[in-house]
mmCIF file with all atom_site columns, C-alpha atoms in Angstrom:
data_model
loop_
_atom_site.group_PDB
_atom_site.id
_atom_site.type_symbol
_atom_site.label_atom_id
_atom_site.label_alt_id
_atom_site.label_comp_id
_atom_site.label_asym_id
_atom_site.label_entity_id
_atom_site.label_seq_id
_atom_site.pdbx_PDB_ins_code
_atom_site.Cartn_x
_atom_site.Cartn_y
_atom_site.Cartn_z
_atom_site.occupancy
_atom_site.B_iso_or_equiv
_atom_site.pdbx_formal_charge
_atom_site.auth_seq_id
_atom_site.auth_comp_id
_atom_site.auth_asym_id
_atom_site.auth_atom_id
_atom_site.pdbx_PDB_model_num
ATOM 1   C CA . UNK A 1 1   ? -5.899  -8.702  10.522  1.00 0.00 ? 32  UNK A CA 1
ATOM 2   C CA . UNK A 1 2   ? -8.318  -6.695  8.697   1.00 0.00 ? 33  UNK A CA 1
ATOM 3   C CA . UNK A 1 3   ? -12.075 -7.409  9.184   1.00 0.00 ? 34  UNK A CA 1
ATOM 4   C CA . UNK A 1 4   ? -15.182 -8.454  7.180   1.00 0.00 ? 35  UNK A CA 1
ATOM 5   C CA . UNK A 1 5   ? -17.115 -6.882  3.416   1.00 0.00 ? 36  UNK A CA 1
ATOM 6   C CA . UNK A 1 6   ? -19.580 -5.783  5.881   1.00 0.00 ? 37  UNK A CA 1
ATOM 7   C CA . UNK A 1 7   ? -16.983 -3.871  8.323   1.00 0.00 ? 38  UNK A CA 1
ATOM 8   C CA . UNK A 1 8   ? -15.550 -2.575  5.621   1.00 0.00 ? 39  UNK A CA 1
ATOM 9   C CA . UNK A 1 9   ? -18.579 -1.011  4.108   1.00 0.00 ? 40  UNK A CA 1
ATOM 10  C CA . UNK A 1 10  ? -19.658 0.766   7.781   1.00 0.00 ? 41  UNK A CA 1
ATOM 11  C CA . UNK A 1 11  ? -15.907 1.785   8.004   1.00 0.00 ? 42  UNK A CA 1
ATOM 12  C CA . UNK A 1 12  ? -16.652 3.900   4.478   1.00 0.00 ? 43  UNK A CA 1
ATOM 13  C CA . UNK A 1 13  ? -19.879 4.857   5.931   1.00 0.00 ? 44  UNK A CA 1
ATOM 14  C CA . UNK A 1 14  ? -17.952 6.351   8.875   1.00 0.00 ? 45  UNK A CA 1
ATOM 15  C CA . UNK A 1 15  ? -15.453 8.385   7.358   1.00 0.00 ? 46  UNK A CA 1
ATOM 16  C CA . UNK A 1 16  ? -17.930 10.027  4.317   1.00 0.00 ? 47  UNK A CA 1
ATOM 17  C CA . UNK A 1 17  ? -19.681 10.566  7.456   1.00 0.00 ? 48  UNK A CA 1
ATOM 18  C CA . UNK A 1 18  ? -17.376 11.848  9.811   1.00 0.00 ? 49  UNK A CA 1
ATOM 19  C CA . UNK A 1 19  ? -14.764 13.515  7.786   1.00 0.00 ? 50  UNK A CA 1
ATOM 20  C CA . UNK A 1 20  ? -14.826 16.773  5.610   1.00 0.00 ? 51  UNK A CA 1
ATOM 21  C CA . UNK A 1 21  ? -14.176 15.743  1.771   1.00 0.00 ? 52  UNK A CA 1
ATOM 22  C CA . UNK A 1 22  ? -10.880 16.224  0.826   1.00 0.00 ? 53  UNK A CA 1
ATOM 23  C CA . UNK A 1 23  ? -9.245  16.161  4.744   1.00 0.00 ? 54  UNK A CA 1
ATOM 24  C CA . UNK A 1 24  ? -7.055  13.288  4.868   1.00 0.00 ? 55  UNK A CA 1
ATOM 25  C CA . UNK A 1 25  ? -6.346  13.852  8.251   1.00 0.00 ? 56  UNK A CA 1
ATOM 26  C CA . UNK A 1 26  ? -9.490  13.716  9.354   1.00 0.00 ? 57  UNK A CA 1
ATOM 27  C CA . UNK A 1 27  ? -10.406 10.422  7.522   1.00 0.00 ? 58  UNK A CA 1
ATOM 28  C CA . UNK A 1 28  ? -7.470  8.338   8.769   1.00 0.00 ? 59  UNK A CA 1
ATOM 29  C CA . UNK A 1 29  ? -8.863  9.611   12.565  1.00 0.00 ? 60  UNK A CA 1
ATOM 30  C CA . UNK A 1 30  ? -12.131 8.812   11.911  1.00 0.00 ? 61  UNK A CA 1
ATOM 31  C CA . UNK A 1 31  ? -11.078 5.200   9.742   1.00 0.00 ? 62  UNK A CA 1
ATOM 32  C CA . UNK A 1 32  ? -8.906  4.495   13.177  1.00 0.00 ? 63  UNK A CA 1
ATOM 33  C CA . UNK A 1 33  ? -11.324 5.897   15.658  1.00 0.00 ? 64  UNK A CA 1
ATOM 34  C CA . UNK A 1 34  ? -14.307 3.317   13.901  1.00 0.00 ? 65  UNK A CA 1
ATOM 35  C CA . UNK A 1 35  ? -12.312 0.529   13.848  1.00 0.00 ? 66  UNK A CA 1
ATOM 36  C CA . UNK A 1 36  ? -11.007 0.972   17.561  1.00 0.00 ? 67  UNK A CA 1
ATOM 37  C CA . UNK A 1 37  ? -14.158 1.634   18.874  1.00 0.00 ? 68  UNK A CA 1
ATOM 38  C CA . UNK A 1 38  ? -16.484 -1.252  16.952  1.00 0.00 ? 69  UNK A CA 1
ATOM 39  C CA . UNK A 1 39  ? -12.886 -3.712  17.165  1.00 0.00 ? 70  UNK A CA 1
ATOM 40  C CA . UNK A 1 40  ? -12.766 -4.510  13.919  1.00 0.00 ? 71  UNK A CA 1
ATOM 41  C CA . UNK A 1 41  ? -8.706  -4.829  13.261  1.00 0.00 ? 72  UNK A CA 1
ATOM 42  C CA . UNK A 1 42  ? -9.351  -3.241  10.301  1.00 0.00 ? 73  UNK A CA 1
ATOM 43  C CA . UNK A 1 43  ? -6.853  -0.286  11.011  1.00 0.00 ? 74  UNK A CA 1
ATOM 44  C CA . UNK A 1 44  ? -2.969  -0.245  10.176  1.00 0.00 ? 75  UNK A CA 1
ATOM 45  C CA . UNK A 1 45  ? -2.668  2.315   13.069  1.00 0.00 ? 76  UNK A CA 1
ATOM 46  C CA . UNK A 1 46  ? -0.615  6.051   13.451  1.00 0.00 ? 77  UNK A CA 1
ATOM 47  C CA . UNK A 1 47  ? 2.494   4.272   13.834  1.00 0.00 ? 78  UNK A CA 1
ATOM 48  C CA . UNK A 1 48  ? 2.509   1.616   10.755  1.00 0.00 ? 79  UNK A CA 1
ATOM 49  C CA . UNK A 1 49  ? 1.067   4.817   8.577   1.00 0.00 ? 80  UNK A CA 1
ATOM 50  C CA . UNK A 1 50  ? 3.865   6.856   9.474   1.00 0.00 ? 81  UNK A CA 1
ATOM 51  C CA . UNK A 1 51  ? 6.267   4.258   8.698   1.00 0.00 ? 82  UNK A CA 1
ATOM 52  C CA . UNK A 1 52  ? 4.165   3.652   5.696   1.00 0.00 ? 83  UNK A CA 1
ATOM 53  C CA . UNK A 1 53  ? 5.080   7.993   5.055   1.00 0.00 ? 84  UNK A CA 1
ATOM 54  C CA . UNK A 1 54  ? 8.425   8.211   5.893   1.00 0.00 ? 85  UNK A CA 1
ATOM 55  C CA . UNK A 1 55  ? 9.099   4.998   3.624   1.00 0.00 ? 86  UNK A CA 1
ATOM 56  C CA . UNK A 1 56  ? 7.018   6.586   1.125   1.00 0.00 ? 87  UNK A CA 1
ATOM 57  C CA . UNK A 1 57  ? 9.024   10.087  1.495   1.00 0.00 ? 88  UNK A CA 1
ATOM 58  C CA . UNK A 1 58  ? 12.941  8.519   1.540   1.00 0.00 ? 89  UNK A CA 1
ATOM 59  C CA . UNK A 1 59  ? 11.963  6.661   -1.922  1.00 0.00 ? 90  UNK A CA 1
ATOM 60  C CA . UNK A 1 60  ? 10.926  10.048  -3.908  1.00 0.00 ? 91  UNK A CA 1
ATOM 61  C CA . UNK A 1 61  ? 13.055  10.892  -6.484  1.00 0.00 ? 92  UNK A CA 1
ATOM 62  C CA . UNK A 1 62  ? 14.621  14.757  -6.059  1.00 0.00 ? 93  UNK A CA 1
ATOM 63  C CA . UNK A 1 63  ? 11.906  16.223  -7.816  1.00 0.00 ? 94  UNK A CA 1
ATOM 64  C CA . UNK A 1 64  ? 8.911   15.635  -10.378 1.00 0.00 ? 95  UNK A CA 1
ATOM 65  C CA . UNK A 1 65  ? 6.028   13.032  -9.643  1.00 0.00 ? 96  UNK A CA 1
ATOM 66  C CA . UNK A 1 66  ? 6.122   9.524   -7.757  1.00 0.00 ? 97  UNK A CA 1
ATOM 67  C CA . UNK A 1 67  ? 5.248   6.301   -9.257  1.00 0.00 ? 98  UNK A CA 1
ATOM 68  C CA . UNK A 1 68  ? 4.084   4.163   -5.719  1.00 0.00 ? 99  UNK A CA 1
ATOM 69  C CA . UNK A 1 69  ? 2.818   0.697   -5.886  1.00 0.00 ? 100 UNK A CA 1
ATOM 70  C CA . UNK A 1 70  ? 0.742   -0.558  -3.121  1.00 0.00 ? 101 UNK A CA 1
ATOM 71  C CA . UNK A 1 71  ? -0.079  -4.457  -2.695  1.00 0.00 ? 102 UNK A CA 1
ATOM 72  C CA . UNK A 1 72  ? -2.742  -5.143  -0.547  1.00 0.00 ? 103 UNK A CA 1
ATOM 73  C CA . UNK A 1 73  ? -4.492  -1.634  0.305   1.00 0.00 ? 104 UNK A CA 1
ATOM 74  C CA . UNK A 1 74  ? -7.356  -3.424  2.920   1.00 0.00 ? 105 UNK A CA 1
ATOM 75  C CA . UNK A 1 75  ? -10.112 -0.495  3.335   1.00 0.00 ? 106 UNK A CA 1
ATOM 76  C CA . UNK A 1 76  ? -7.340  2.254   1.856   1.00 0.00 ? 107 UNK A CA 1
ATOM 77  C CA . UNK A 1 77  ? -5.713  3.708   5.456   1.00 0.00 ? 108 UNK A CA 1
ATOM 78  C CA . UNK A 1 78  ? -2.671  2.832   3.904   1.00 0.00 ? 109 UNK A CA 1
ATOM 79  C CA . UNK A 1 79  ? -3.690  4.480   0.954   1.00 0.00 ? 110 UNK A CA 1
ATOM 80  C CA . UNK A 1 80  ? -4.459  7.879   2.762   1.00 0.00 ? 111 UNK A CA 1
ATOM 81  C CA . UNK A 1 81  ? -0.818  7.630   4.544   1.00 0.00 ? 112 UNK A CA 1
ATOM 82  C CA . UNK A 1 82  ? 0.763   7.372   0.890   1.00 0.00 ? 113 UNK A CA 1
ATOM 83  C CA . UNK A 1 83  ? -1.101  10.329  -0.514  1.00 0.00 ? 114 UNK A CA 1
ATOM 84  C CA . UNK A 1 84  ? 0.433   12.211  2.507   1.00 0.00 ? 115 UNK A CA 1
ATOM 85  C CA . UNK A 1 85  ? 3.924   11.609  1.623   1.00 0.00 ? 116 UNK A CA 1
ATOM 86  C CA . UNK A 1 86  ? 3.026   12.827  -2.007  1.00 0.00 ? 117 UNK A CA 1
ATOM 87  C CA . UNK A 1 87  ? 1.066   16.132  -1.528  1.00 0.00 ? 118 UNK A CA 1
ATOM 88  C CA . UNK A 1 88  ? 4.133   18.071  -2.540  1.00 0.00 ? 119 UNK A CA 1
ATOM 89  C CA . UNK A 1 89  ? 4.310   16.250  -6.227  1.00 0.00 ? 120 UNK A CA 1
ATOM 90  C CA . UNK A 1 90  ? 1.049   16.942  -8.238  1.00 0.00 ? 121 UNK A CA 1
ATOM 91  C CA . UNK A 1 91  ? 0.848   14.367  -11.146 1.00 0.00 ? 122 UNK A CA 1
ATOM 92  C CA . UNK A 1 92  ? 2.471   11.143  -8.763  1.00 0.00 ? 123 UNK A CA 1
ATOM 93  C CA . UNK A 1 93  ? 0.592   7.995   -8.772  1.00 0.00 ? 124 UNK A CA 1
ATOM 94  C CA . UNK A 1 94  ? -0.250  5.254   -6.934  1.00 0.00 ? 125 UNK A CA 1
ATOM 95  C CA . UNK A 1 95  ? -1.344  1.611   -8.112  1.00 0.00 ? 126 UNK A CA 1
ATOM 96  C CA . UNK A 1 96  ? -3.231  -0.007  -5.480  1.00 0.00 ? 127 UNK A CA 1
ATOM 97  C CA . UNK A 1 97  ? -4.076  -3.430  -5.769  1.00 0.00 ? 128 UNK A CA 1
ATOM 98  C CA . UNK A 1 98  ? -6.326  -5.716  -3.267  1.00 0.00 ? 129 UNK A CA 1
ATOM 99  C CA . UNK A 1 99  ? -7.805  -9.181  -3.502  1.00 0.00 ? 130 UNK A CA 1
ATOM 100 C CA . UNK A 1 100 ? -10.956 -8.582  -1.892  1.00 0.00 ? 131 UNK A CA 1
ATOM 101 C CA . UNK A 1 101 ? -13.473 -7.234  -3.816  1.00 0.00 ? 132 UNK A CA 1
ATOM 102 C CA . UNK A 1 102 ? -15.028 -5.527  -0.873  1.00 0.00 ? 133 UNK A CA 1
ATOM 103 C CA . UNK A 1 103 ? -12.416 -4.142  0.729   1.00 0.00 ? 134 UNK A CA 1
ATOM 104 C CA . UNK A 1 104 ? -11.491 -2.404  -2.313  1.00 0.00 ? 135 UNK A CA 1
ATOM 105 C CA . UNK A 1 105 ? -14.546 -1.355  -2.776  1.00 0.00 ? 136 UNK A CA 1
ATOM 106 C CA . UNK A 1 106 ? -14.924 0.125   0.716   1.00 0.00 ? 137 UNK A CA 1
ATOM 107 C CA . UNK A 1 107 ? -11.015 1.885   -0.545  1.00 0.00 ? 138 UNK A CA 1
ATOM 108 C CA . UNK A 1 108 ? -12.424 3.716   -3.633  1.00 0.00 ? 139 UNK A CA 1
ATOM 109 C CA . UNK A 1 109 ? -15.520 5.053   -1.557  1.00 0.00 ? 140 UNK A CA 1
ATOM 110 C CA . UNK A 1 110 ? -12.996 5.916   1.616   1.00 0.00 ? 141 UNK A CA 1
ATOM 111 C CA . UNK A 1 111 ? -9.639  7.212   -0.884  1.00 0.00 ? 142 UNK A CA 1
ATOM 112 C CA . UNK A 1 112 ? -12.352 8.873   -3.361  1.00 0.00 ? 143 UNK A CA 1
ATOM 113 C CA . UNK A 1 113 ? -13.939 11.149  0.068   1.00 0.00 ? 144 UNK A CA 1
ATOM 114 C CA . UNK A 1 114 ? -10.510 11.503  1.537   1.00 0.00 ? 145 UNK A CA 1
ATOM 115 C CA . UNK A 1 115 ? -8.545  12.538  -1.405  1.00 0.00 ? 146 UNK A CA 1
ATOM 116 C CA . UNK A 1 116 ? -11.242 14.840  -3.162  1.00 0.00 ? 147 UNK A CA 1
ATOM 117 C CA . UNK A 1 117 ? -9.192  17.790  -5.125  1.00 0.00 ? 148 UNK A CA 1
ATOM 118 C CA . UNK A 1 118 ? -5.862  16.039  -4.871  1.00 0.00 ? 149 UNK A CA 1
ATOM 119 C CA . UNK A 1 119 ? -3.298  16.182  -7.453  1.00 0.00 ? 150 UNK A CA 1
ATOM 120 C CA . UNK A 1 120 ? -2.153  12.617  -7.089  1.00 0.00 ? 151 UNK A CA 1
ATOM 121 C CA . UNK A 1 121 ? -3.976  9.867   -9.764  1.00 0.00 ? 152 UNK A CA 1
ATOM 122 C CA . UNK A 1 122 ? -5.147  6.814   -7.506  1.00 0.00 ? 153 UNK A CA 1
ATOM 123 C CA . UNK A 1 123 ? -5.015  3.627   -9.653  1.00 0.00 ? 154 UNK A CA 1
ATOM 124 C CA . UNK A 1 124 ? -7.441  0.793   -7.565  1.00 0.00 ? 155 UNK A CA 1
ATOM 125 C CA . UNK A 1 125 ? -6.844  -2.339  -8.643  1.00 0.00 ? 156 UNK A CA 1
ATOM 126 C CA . UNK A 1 126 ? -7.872  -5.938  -8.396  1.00 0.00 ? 157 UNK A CA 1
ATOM 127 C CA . UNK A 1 127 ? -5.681  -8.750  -8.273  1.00 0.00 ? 158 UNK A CA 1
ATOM 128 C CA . UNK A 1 128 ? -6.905  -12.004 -7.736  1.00 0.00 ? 159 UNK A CA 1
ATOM 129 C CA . UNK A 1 129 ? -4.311  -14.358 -5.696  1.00 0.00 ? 160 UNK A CA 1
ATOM 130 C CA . UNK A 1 130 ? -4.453  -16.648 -8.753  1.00 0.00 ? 161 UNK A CA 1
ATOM 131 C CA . UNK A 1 131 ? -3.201  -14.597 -11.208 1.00 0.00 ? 162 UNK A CA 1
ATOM 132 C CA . UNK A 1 132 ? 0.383   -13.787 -13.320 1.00 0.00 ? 163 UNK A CA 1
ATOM 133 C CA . UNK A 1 133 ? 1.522   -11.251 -11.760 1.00 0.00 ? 164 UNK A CA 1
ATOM 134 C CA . UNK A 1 134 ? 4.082   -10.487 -14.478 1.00 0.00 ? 165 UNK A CA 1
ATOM 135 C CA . UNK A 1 135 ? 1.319   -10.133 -16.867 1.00 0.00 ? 166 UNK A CA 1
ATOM 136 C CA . UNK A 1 136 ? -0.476  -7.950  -14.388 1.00 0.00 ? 167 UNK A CA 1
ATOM 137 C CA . UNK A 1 137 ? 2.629   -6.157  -14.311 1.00 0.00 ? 168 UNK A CA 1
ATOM 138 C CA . UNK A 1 138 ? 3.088   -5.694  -17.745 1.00 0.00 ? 169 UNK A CA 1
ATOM 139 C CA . UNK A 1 139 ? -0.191  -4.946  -18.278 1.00 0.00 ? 170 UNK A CA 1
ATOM 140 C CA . UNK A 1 140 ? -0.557  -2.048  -15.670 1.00 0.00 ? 171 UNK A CA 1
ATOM 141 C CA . UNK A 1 141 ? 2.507   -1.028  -17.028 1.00 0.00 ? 172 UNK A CA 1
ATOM 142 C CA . UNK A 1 142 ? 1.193   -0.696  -20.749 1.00 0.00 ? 173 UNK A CA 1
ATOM 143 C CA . UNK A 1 143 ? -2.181  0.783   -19.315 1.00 0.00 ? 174 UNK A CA 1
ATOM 144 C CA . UNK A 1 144 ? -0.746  3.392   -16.908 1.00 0.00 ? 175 UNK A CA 1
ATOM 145 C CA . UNK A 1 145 ? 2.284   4.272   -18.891 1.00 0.00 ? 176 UNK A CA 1
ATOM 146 C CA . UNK A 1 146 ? 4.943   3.034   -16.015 1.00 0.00 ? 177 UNK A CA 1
ATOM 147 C CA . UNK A 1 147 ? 8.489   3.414   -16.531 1.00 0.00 ? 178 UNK A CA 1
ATOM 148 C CA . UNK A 1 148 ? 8.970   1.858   -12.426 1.00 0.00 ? 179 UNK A CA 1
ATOM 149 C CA . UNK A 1 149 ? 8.354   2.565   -9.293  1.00 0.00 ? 180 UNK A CA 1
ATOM 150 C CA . UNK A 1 150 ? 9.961   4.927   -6.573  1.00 0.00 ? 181 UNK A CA 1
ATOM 151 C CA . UNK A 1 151 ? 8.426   3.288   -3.816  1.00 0.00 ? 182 UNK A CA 1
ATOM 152 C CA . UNK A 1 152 ? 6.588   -0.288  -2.989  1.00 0.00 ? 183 UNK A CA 1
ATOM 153 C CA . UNK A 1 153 ? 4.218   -1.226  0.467   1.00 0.00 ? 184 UNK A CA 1
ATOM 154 C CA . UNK A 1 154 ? 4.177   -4.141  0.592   1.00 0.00 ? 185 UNK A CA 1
ATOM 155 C CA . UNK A 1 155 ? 1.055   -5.659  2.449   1.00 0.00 ? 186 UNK A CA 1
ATOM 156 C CA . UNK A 1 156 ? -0.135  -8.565  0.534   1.00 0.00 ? 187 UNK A CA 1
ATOM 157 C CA . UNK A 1 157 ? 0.073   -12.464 0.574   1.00 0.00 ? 188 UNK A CA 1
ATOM 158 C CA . UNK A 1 158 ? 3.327   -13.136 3.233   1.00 0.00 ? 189 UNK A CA 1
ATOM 159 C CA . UNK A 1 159 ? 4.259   -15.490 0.712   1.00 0.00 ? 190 UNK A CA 1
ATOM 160 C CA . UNK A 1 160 ? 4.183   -13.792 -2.248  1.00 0.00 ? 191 UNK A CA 1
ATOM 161 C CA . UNK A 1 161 ? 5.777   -11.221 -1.279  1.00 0.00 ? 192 UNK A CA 1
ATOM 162 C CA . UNK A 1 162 ? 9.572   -12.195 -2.551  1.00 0.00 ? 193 UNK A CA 1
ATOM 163 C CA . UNK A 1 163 ? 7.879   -14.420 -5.772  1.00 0.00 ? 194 UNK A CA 1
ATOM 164 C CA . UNK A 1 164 ? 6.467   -10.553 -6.865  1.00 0.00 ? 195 UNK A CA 1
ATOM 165 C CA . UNK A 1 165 ? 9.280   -8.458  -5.719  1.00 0.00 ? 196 UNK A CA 1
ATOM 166 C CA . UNK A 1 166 ? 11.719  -10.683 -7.680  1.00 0.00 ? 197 UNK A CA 1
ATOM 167 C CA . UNK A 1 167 ? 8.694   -10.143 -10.783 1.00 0.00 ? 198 UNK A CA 1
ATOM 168 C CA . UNK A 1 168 ? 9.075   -6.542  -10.435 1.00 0.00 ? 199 UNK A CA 1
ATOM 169 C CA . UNK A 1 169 ? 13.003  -6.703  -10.011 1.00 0.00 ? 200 UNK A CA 1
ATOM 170 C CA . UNK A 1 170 ? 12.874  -8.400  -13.447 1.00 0.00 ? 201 UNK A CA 1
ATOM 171 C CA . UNK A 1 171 ? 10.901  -6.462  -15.230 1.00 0.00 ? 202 UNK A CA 1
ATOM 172 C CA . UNK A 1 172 ? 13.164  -2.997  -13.565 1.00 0.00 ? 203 UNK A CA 1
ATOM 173 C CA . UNK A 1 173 ? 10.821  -1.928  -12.150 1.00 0.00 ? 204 UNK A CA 1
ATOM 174 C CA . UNK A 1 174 ? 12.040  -0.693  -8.810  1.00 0.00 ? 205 UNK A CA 1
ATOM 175 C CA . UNK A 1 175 ? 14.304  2.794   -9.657  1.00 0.00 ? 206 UNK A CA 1
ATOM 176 C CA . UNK A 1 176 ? 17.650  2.537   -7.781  1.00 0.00 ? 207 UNK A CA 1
ATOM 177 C CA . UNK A 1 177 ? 17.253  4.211   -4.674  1.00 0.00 ? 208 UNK A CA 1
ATOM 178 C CA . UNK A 1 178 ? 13.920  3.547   -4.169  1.00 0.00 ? 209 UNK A CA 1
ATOM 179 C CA . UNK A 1 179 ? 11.899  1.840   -1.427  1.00 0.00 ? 210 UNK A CA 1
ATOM 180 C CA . UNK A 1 180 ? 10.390  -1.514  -0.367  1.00 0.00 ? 211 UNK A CA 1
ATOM 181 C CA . UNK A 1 181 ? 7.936   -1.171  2.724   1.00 0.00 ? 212 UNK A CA 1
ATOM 182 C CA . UNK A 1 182 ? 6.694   -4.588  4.310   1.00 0.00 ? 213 UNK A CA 1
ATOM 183 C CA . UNK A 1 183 ? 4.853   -5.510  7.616   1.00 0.00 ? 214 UNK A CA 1
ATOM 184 C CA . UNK A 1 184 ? 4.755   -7.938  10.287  1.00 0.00 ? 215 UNK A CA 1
ATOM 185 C CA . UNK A 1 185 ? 8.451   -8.539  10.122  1.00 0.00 ? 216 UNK A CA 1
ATOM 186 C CA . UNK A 1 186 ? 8.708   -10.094 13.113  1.00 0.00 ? 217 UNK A CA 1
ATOM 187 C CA . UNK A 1 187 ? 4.804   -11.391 14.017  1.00 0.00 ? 218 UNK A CA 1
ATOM 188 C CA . UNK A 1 188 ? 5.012   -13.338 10.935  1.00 0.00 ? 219 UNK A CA 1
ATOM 189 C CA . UNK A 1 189 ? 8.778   -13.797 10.834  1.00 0.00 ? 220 UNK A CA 1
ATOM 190 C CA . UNK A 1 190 ? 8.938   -17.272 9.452   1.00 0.00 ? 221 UNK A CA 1
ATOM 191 C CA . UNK A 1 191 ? 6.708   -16.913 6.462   1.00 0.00 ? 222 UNK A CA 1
ATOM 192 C CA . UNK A 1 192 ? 8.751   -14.125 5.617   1.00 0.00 ? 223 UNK A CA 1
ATOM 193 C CA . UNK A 1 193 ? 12.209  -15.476 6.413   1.00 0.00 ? 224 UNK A CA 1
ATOM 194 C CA . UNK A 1 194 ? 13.081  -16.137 2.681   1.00 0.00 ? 225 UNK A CA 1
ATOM 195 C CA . UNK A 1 195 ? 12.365  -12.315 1.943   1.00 0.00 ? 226 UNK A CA 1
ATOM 196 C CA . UNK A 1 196 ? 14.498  -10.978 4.426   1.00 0.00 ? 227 UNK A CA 1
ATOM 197 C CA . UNK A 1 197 ? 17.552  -13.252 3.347   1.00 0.00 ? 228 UNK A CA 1
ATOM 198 C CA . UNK A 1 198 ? 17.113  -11.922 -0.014  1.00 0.00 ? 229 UNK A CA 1
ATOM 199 C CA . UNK A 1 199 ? 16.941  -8.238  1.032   1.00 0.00 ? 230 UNK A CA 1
ATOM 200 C CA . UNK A 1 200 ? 19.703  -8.330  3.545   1.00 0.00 ? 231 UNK A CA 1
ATOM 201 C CA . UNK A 1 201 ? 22.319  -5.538  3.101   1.00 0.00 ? 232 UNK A CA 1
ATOM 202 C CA . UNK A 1 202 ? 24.920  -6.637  0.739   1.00 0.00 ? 233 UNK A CA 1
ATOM 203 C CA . UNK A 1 203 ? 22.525  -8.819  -1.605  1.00 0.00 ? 234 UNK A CA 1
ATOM 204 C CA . UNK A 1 204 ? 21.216  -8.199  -4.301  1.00 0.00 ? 235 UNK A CA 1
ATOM 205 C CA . UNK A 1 205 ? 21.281  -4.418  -3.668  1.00 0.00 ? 236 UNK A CA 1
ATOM 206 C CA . UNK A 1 206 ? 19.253  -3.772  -0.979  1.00 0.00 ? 237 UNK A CA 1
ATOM 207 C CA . UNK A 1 207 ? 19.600  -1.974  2.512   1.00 0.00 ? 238 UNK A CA 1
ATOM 208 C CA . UNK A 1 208 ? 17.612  -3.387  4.706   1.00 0.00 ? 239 UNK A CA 1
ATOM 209 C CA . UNK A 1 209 ? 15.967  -1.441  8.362   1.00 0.00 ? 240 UNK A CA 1
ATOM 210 C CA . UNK A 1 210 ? 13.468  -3.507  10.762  1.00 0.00 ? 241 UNK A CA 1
ATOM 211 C CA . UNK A 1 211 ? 11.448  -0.919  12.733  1.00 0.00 ? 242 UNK A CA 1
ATOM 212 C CA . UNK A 1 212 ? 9.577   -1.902  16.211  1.00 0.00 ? 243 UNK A CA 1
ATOM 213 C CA . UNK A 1 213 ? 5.254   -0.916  15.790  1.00 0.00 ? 244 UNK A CA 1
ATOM 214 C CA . UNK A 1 214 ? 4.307   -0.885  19.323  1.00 0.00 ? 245 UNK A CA 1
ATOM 215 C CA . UNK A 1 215 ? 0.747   -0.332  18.477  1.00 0.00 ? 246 UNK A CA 1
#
């Protein structure tokens, strides 16, 4: 659960605060720390952000930038774990998209501190729950010059989570080989029931690992 605007503003406050510009490190610490301390719920947490990494990491192509797409960035921890994975391929992008106007906003103040002098081109977005998302998609696509994506974290909607990966399967937009991150698997296991059947090993090309967050 991630908190209220007014959380997420303080939680921006915190980290220009607390964290030298351009140290990633240091503002996912102090983005957890605030959040942990004030109990906001507004944190994904070390072990979600590594899993978040790693995911991030097995979708990169062998070499030259990586296209990520990121529903649902909150405040932008997730965000910060992504440009981790990518600090090896200058020119890589990420499209993050978020429904909350504050909580984005509290992102591009948070993901602008934390990723000062980076190589990587961070593409906030909004996307309002009532909207096409294959127009969005072939919009951002025209905008940002796209071809598809190497990796996807998923952290939107629970139920539009299959509706928009089956979009962006449409449209190609997922490279072969690349990766699909979700959470709350099994906390919100019957909203997502219908995804998982889809991306079950043997259908419809996917291979499929559920990984236990003890945090």
């Amino acid at each position: 659960s991630h908190g209220d605007s007014s959380a997420s503003s303080e939680i921006a406050d915190f980290v220009e605060k607390n964290a030298p510009k351009g140290d990633i490190d240091a503002a996912l610490d102090a983005f957890i720390r605030f959040s942990e301390q004030n109990q906001l719920g507004m944190h994904l947490g070390v072990q979600k952000g590594q899993t978040i990494l790693d995911s991030v990491v097995k979708g990169k192509p062998d070499i030259g930038p990586v296209v990520v797409l990121e529903l649902g960035c909150h405040a932008g921890d997730g965000t910060l774990s992504i440009f981790k994975a990518l600090k090896d391929r200058p020119g890589s992008k990420i499209i993050s998209t978020e429904t909350n106007k504050e909580w984005l906003k509290a992102a591009k103040r948070i993901v602008a501190h934390a990723g000062h002098g980076s190589r990587v081109q961070w593409i906030p977005l909004l996307l309002p729950e009532k909207i096409d998302f294959s127009d969005f998609l072939k919009k951002a696509k025209d905008d940002y010059q796209l071809q598809s994506f190497d990796s996807m974290v998923f952290d939107h909607e629970e139920k539009l989570f299959l509706p928009y990966l089956k979009t962006i399967l449409e449209q190609k937009m997922l490279r072969v080989g690349g990766t699909v991150q979700i959470d709350n698997v099994k906390r919100k296991a019957s909203a997502l029931a219908k995804y998982l059947d889809f991306v079950k090993p043997g259908r419809n090309g996917f291979s499929t690992r559920v990984i236990q967050v003890d945090e």
